XYZ file of N, CA and C in Angstrom:
735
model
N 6.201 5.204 -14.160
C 4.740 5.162 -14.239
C 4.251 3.743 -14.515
N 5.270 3.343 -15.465
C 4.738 1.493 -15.482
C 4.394 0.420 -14.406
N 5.586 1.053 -13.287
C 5.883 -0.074 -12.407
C 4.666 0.272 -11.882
N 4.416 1.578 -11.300
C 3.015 1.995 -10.376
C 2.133 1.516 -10.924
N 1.769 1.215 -12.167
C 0.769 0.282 -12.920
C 0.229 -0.911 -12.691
N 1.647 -1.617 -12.522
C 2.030 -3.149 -12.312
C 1.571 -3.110 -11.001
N 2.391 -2.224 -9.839
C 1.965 -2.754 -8.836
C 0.655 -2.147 -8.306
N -0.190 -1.363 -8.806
C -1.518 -1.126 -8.878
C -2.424 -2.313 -8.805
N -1.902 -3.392 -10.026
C -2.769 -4.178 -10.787
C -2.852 -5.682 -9.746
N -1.312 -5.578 -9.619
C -1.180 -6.768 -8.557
C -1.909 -6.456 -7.431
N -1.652 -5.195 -6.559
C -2.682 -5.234 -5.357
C -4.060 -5.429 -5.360
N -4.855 -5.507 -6.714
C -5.815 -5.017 -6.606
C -6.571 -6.499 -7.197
N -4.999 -7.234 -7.796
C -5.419 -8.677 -7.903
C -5.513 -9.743 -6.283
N -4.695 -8.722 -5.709
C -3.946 -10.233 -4.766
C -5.257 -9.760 -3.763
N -6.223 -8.307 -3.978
C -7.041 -8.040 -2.871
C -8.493 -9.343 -3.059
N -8.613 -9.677 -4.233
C -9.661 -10.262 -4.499
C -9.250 -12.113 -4.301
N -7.982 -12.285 -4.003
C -7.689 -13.745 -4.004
C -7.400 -13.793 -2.630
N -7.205 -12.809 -1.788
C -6.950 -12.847 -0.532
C -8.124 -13.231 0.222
N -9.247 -12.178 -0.224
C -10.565 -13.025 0.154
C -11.537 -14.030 0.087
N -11.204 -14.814 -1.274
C -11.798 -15.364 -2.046
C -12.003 -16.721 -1.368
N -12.959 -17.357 -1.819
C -13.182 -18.869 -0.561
C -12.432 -19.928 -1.966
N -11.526 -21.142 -1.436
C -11.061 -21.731 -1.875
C -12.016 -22.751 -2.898
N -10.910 -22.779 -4.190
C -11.540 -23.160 -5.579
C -11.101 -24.370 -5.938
N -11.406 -24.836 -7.064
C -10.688 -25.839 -7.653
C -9.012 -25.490 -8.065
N -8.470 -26.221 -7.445
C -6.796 -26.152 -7.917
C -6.204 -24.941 -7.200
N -6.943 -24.339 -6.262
C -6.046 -23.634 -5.538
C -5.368 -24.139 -4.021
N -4.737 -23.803 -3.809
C -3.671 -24.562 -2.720
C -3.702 -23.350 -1.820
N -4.418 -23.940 -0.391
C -4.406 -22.470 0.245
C -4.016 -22.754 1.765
N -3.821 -21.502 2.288
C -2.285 -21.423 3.438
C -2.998 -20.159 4.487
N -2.505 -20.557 5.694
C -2.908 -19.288 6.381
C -1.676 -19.016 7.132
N -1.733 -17.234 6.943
C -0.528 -17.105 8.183
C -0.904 -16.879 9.701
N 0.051 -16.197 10.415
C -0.770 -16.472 11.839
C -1.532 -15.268 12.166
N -1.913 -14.592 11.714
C -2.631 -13.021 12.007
C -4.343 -13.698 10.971
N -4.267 -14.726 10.742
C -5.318 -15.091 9.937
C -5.928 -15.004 8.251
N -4.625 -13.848 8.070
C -5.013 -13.424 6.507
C -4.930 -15.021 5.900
N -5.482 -14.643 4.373
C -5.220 -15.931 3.620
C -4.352 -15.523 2.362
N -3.609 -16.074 1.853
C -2.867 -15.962 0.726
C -3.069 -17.249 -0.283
N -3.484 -17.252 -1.280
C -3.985 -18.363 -2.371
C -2.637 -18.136 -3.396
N -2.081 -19.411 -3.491
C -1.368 -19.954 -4.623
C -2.257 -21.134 -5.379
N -2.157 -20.685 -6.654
C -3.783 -21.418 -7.092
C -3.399 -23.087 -7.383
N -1.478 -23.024 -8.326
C -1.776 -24.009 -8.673
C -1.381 -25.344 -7.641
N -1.233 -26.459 -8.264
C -1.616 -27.276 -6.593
C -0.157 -28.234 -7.336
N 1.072 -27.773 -6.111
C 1.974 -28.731 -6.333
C 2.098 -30.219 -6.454
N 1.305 -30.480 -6.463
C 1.238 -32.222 -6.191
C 1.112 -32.723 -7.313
N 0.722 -31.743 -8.267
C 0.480 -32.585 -9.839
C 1.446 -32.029 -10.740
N 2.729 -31.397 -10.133
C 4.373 -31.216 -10.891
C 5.094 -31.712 -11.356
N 4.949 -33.193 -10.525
C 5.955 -34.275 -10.656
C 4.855 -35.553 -10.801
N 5.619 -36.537 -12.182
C 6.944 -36.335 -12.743
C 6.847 -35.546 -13.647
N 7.440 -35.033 -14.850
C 7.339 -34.329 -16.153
C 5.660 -34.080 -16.938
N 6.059 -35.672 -17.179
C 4.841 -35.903 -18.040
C 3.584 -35.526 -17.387
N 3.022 -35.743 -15.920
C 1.893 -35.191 -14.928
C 1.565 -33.942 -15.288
N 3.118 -33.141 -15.105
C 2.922 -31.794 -14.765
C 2.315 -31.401 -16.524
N 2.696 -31.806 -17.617
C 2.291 -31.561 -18.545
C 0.665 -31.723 -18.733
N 0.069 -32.764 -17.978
C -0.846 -33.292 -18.103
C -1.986 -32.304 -17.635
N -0.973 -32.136 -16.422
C -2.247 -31.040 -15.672
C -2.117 -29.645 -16.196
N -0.883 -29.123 -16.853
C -1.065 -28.134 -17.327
C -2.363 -27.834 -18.897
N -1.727 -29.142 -19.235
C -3.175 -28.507 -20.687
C -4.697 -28.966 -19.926
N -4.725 -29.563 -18.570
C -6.234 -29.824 -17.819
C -6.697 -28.626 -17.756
N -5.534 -27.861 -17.455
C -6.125 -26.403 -16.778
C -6.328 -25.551 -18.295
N -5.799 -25.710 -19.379
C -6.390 -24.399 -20.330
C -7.292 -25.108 -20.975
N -8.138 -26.833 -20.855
C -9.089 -26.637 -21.316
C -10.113 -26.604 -20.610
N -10.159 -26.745 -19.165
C -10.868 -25.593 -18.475
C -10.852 -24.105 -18.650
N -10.016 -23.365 -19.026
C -9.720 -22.066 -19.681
C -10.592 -21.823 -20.288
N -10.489 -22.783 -21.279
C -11.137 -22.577 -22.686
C -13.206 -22.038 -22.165
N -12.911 -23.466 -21.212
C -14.566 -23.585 -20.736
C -15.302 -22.265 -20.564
N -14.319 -21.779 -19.455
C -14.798 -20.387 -19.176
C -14.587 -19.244 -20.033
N -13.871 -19.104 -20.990
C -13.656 -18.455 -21.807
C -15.066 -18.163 -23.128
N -15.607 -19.660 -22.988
C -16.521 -19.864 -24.115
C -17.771 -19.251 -23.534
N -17.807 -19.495 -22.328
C -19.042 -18.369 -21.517
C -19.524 -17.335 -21.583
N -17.758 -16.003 -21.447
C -17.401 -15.175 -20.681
C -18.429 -14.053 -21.654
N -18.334 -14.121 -22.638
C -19.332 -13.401 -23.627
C -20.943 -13.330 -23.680
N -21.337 -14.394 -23.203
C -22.682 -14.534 -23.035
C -22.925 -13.649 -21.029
N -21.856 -13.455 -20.440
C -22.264 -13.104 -19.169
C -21.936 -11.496 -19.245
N -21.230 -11.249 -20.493
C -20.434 -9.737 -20.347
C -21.929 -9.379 -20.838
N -22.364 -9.720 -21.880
C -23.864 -9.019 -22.884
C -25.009 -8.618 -21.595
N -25.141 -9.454 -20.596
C -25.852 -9.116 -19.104
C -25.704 -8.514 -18.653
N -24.935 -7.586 -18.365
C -24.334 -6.358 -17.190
C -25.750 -6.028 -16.972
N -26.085 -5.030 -17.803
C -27.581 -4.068 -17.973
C -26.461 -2.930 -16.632
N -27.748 -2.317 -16.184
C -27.314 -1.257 -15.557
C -27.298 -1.854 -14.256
N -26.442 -2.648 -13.854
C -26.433 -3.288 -12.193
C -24.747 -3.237 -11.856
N -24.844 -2.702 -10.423
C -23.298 -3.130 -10.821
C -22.823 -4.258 -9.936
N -23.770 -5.127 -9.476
C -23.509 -6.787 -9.003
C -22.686 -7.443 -10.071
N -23.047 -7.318 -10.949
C -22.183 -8.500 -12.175
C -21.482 -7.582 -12.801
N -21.178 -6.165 -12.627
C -19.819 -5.608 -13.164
C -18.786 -5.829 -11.836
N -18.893 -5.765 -10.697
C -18.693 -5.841 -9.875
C -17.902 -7.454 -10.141
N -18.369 -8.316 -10.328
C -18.373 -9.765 -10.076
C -17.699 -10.164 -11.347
N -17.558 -9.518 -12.616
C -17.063 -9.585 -13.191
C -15.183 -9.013 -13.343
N -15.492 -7.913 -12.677
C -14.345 -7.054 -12.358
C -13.476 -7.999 -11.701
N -13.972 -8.629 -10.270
C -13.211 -9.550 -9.452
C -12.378 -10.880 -10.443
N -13.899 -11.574 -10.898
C -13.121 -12.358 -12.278
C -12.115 -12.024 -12.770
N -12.159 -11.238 -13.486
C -11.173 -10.758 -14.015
C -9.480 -10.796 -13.773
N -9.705 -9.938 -12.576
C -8.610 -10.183 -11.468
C -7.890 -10.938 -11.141
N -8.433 -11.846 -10.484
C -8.504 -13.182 -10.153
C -7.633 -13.918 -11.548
N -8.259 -13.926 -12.248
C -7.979 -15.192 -13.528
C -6.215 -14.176 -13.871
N -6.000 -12.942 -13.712
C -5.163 -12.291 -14.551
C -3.578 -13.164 -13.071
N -4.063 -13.078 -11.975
C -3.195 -13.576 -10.764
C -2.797 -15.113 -11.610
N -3.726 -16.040 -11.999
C -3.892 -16.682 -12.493
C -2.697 -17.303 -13.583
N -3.226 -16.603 -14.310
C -1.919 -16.560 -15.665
C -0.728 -16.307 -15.423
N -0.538 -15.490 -14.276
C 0.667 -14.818 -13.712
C 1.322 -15.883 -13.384
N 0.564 -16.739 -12.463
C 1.268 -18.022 -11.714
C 1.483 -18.803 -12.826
N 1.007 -18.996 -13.686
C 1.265 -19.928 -14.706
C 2.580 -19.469 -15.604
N 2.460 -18.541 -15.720
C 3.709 -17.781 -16.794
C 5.008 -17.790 -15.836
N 4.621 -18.107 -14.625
C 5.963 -18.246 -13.140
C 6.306 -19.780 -13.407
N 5.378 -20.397 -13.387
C 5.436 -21.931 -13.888
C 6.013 -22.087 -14.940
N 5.652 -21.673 -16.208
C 6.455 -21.830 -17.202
C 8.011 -21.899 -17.115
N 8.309 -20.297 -16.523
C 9.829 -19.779 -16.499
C 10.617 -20.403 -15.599
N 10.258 -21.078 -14.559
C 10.825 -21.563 -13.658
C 10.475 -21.000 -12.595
N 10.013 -19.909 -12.135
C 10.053 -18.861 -11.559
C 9.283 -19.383 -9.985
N 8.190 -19.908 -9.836
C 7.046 -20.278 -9.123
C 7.415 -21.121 -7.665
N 8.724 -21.774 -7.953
C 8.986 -22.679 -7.374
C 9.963 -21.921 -5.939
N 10.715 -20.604 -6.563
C 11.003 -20.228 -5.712
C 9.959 -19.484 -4.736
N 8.915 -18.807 -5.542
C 8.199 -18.145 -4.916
C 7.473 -19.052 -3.859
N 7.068 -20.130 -4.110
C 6.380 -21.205 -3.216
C 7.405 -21.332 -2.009
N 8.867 -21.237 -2.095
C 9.508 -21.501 -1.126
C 9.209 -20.189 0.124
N 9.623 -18.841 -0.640
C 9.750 -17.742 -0.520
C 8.281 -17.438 0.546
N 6.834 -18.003 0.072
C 6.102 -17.307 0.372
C 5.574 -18.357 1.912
N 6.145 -19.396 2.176
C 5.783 -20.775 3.164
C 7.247 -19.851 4.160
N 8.164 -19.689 3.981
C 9.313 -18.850 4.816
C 8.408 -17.125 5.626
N 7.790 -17.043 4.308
C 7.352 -15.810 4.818
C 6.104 -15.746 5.622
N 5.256 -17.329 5.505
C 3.937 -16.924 6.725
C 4.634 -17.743 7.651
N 6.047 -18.905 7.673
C 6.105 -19.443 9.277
C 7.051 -18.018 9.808
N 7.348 -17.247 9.638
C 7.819 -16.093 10.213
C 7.177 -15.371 10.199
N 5.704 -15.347 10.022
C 4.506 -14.165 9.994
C 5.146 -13.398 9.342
N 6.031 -12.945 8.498
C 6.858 -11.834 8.452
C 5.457 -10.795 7.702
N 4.227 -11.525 6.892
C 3.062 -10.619 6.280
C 3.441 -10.229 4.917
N 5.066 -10.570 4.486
C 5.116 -9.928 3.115
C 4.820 -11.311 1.305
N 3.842 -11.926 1.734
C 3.917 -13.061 1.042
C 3.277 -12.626 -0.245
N 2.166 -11.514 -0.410
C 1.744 -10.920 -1.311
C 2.767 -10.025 -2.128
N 3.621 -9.239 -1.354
C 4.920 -8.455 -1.668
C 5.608 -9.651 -3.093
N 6.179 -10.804 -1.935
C 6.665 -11.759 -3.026
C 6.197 -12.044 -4.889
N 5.077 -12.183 -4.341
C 4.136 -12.195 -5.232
C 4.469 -11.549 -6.142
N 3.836 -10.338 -5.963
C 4.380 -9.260 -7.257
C 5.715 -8.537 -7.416
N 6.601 -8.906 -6.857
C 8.032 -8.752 -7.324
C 8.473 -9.883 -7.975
N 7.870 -11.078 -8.055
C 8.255 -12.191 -8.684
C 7.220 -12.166 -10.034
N 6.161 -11.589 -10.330
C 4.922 -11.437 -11.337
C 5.729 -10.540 -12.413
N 6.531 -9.306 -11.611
C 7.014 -8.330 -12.588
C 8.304 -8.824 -12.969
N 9.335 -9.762 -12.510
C 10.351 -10.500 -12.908
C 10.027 -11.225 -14.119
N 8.430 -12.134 -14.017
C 8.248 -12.876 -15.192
C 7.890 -12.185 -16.197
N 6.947 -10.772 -16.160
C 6.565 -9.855 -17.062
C 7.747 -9.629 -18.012
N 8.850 -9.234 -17.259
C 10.043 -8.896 -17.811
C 10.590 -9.735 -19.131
N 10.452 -10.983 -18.223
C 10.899 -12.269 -19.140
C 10.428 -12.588 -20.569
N 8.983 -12.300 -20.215
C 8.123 -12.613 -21.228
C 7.979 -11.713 -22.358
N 8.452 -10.401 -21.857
C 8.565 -9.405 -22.680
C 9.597 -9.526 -23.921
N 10.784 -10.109 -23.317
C 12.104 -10.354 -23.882
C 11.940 -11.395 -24.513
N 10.887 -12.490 -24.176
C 10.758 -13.937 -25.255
C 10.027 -13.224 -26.378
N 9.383 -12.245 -26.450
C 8.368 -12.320 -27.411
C 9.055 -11.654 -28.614
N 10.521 -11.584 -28.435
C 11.105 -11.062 -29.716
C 12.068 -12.311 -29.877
N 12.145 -13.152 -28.738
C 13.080 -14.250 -29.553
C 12.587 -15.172 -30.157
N 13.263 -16.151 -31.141
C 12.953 -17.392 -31.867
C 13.268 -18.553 -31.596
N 14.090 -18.562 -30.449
C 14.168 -19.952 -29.372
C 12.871 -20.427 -29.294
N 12.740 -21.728 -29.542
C 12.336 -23.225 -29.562
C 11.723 -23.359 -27.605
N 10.585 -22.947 -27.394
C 10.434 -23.356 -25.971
C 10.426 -25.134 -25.762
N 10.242 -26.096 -24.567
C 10.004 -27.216 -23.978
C 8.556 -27.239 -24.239
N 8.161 -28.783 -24.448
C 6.875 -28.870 -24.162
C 6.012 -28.679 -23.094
N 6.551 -28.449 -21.744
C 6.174 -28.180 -20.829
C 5.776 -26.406 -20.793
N 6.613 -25.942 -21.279
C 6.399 -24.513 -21.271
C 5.744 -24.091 -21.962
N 5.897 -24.968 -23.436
C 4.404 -24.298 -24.389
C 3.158 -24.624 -23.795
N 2.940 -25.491 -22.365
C 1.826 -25.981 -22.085
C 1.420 -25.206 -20.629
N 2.287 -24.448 -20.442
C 1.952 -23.339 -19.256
C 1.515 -21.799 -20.180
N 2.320 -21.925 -21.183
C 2.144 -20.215 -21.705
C 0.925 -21.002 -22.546
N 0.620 -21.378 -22.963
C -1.048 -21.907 -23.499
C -2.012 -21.818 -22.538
N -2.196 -22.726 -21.292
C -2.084 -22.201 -20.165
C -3.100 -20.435 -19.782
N -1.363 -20.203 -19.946
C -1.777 -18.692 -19.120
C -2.067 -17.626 -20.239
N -1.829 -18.053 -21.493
C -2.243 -17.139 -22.355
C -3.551 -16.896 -22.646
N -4.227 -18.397 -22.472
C -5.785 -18.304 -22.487
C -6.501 -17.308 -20.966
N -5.800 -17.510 -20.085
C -6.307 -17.149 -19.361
C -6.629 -15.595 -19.162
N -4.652 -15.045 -19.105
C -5.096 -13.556 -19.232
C -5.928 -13.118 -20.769
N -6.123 -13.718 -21.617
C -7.172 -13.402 -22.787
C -8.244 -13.473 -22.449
N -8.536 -14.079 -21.152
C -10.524 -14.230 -20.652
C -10.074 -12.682 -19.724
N -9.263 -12.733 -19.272
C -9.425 -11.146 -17.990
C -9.458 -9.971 -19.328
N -8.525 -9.703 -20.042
C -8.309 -8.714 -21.227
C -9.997 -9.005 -21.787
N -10.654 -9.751 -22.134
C -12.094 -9.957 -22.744
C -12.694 -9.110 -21.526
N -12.782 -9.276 -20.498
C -13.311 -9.266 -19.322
C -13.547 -7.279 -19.290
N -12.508 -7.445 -19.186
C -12.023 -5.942 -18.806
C -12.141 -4.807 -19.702
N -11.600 -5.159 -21.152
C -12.200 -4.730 -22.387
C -13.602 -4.161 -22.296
N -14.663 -5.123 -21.831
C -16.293 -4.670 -21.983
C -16.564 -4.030 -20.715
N -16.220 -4.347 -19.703
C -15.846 -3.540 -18.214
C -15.673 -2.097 -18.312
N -14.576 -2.175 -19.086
C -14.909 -0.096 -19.711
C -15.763 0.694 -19.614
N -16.543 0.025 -20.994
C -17.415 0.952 -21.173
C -18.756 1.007 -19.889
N -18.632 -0.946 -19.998
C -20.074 -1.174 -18.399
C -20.046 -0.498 -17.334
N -18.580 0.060 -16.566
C -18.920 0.692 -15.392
C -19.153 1.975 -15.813
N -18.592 2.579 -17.176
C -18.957 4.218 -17.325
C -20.003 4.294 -17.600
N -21.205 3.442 -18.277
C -22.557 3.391 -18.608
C -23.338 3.350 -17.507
N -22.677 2.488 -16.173
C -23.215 2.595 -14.785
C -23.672 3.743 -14.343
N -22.253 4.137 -14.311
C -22.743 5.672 -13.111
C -23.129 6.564 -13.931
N -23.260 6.711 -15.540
C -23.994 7.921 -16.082
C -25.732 7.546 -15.866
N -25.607 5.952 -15.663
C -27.134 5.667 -15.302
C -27.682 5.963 -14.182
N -26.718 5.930 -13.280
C -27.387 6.603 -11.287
C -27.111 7.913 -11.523
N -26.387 8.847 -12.336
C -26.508 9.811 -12.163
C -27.481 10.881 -12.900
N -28.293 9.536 -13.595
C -29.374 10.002 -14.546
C -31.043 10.207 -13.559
N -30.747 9.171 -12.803
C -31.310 8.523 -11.787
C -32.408 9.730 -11.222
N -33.805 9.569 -10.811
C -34.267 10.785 -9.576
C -33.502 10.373 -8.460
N -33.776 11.264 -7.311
C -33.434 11.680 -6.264
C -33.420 10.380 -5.366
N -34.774 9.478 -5.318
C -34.815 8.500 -4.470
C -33.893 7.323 -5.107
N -34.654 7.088 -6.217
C -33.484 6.120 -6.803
C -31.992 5.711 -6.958
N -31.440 7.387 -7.123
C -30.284 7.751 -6.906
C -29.562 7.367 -5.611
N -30.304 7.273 -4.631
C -30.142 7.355 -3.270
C -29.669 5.362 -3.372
N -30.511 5.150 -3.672
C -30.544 3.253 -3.424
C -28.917 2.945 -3.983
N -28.536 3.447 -4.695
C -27.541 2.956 -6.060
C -26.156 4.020 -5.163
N -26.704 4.759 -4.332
C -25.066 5.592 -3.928
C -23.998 5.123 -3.712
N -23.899 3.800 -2.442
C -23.291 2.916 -2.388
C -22.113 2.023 -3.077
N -22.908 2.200 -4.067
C -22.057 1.451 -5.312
C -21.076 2.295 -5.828
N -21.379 4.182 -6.148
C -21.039 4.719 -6.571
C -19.189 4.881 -6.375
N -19.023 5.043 -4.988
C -17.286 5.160 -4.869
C -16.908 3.739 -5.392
N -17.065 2.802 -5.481
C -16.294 1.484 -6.032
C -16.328 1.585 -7.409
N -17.532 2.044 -7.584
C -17.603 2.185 -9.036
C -16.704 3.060 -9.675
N -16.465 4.267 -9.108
C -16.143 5.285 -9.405
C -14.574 4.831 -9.970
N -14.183 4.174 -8.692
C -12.768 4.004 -8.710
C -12.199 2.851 -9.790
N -12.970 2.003 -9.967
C -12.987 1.114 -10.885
C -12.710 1.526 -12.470
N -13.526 2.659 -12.377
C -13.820 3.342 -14.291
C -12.442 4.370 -13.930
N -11.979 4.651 -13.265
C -10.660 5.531 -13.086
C -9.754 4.409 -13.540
N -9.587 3.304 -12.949
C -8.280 2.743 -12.298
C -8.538 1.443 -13.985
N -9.272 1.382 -14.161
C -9.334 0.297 -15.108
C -8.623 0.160 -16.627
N -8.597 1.415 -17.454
C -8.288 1.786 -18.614
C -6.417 1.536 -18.467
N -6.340 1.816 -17.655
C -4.649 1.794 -17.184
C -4.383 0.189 -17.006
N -5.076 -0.416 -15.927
C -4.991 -1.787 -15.707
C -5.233 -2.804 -17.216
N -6.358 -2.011 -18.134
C -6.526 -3.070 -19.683
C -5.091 -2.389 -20.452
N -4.505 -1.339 -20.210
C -3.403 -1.117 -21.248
C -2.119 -2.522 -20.687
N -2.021 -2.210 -19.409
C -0.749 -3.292 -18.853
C -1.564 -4.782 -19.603
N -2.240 -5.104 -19.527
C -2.681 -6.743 -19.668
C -2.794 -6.950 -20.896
N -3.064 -5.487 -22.013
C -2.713 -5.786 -23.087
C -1.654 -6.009 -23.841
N -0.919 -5.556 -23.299
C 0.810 -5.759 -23.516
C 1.150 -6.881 -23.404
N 1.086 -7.117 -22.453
C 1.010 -9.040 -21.863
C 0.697 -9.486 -22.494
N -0.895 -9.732 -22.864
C -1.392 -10.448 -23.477
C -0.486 -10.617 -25.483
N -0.676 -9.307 -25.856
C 0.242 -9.631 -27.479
C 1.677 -10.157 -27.316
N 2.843 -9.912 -26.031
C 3.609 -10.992 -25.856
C 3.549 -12.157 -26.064
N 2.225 -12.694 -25.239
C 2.325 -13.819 -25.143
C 1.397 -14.477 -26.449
N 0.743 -13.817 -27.102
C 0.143 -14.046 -28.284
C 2.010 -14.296 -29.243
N 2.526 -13.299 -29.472
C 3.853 -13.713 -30.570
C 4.422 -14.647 -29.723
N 5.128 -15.399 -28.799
C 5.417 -15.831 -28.552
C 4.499 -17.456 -29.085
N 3.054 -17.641 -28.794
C 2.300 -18.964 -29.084
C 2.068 -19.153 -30.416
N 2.618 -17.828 -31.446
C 2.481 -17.761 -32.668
C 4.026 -18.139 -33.476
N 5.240 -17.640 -32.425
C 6.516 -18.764 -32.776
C 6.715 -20.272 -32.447
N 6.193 -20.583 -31.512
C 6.018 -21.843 -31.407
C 5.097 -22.417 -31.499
N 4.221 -22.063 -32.511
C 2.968 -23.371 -32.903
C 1.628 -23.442 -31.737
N 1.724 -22.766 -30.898
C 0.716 -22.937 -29.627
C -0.257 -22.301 -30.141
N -1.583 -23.094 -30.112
C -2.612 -23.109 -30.640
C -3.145 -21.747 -29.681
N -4.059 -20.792 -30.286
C -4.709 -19.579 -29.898
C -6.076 -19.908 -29.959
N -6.941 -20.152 -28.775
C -8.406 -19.831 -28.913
C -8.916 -18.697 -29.920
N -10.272 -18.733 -30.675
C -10.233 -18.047 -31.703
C -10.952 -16.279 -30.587
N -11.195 -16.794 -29.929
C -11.938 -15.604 -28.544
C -10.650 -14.683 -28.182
N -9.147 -15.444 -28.127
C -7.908 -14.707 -27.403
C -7.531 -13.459 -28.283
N -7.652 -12.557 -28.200
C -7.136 -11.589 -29.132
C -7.116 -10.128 -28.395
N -6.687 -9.262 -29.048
C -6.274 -7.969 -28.749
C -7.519 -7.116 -28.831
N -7.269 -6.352 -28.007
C -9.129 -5.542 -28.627
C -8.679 -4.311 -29.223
């Protein structure tokens, strides 16, 4: 039931990065049928050591940035579901995010970068596949660090800082997402007849969202307190926002 979880969470991440128009620091690739596949972080700033360190804490205090927001945009929902909607994707998105980063950390990323450039010059189409068989490899990993007392690299405390902030903005995200999409549809279904009518639309996404979501915040919470004991054995500073709900 876990794995169906996992790979629930990944499809439903890799659906929103597949479409998504290219961002800051994402590195993006097309195969030949036209899909797009986004690997966010951008190899060029890996090498040498010290760079890759450099750009790794660039990126969590951008983290941080959006993180310091994410609260003032969750209190907005009201009864619309454009910005639960838009939030939901966020979410997503940032959780793919951390993933790649926690691949970065472990070593892990580098094959996948090979893995997934093999897999669009052969169209073979399975580059998303990669993806999350390599996401649930690092899950694994991370699971198993968070009971050891090994001493990480500075490089690695600066990816799991990194990605810890990050999946802590999707877990924030998703957390208030709960209750916002179930407050949604008890609101269209409160709705008269015409009104009701305007808002239908929304209703199956919605629907599926307040189903599929409670399952998706249990997996990311897990994650997330891993990687919380883990930044709490090695000294890695915790935004005071990152926490468990």
């Amino acid at each position: 039931m876990k794995k169906i979880i996992a790979v629930l969470i990944m499809v439903m991440a890799l659906s929103v990065v597949l479409n998504a128009k290219k961002d800051d620091g994402k590195k993006k690739g097309k195969d030949k049928n036209t899909t797009e596949f986004y690997l966010m972080l951008d190899d060029s700033r890996m090498n040498p050591l010290e760079e890759q360190i450099k750009y790794a804490n660039s990126l969590a205090s951008v983290g941080e940035e959006v993180l310091a927001t994410v609260q003032d945009a969750l209190g907005a929902l009201g009864n619309n579901f454009s910005p639960i909607k838009a939030q939901f994707d966020a979410a997503q998105e940032e959780t793919l995010l951390a993933k790649e980063m926690l691949m970065q950390a472990l070593g892990i990323r580098e094959k996948v970068v090979e893995a997934i450039a093999e897999a669009k010059a052969t169209d073979s189409g399975n580059a998303g596949q990669i993806f999350m068989d390599k996401s649930a490899q690092a899950d694994e990993i991370i699971s198993e660090m968070a009971e050891d007392t090994e001493e990480l690299s500075e490089v690695q405390k600066a990816w799991i800082r990194s990605g810890l902030i990050r999946m802590g903005t999707s877990v924030l995200r998703e957390a208030a997402l709960v209750k916002a999409v179930a407050d949604y549809i008890s609101y269209v279904d409160s709705l008269p007849a015409l009104s009701k009518a305007k808002e239908a639309k929304n209703l199956p996404e919605a629907t599926l969202i307040a189903k599929d979501l409670p399952g998706i915040l249990g997996t990311q919470v897990k994650s997330l307190g891993s990687l919380i004991k883990i930044a709490k054995t090695n000294n890695i500073k915790i935004p005071a926002q990152v926490k468990l709900p």
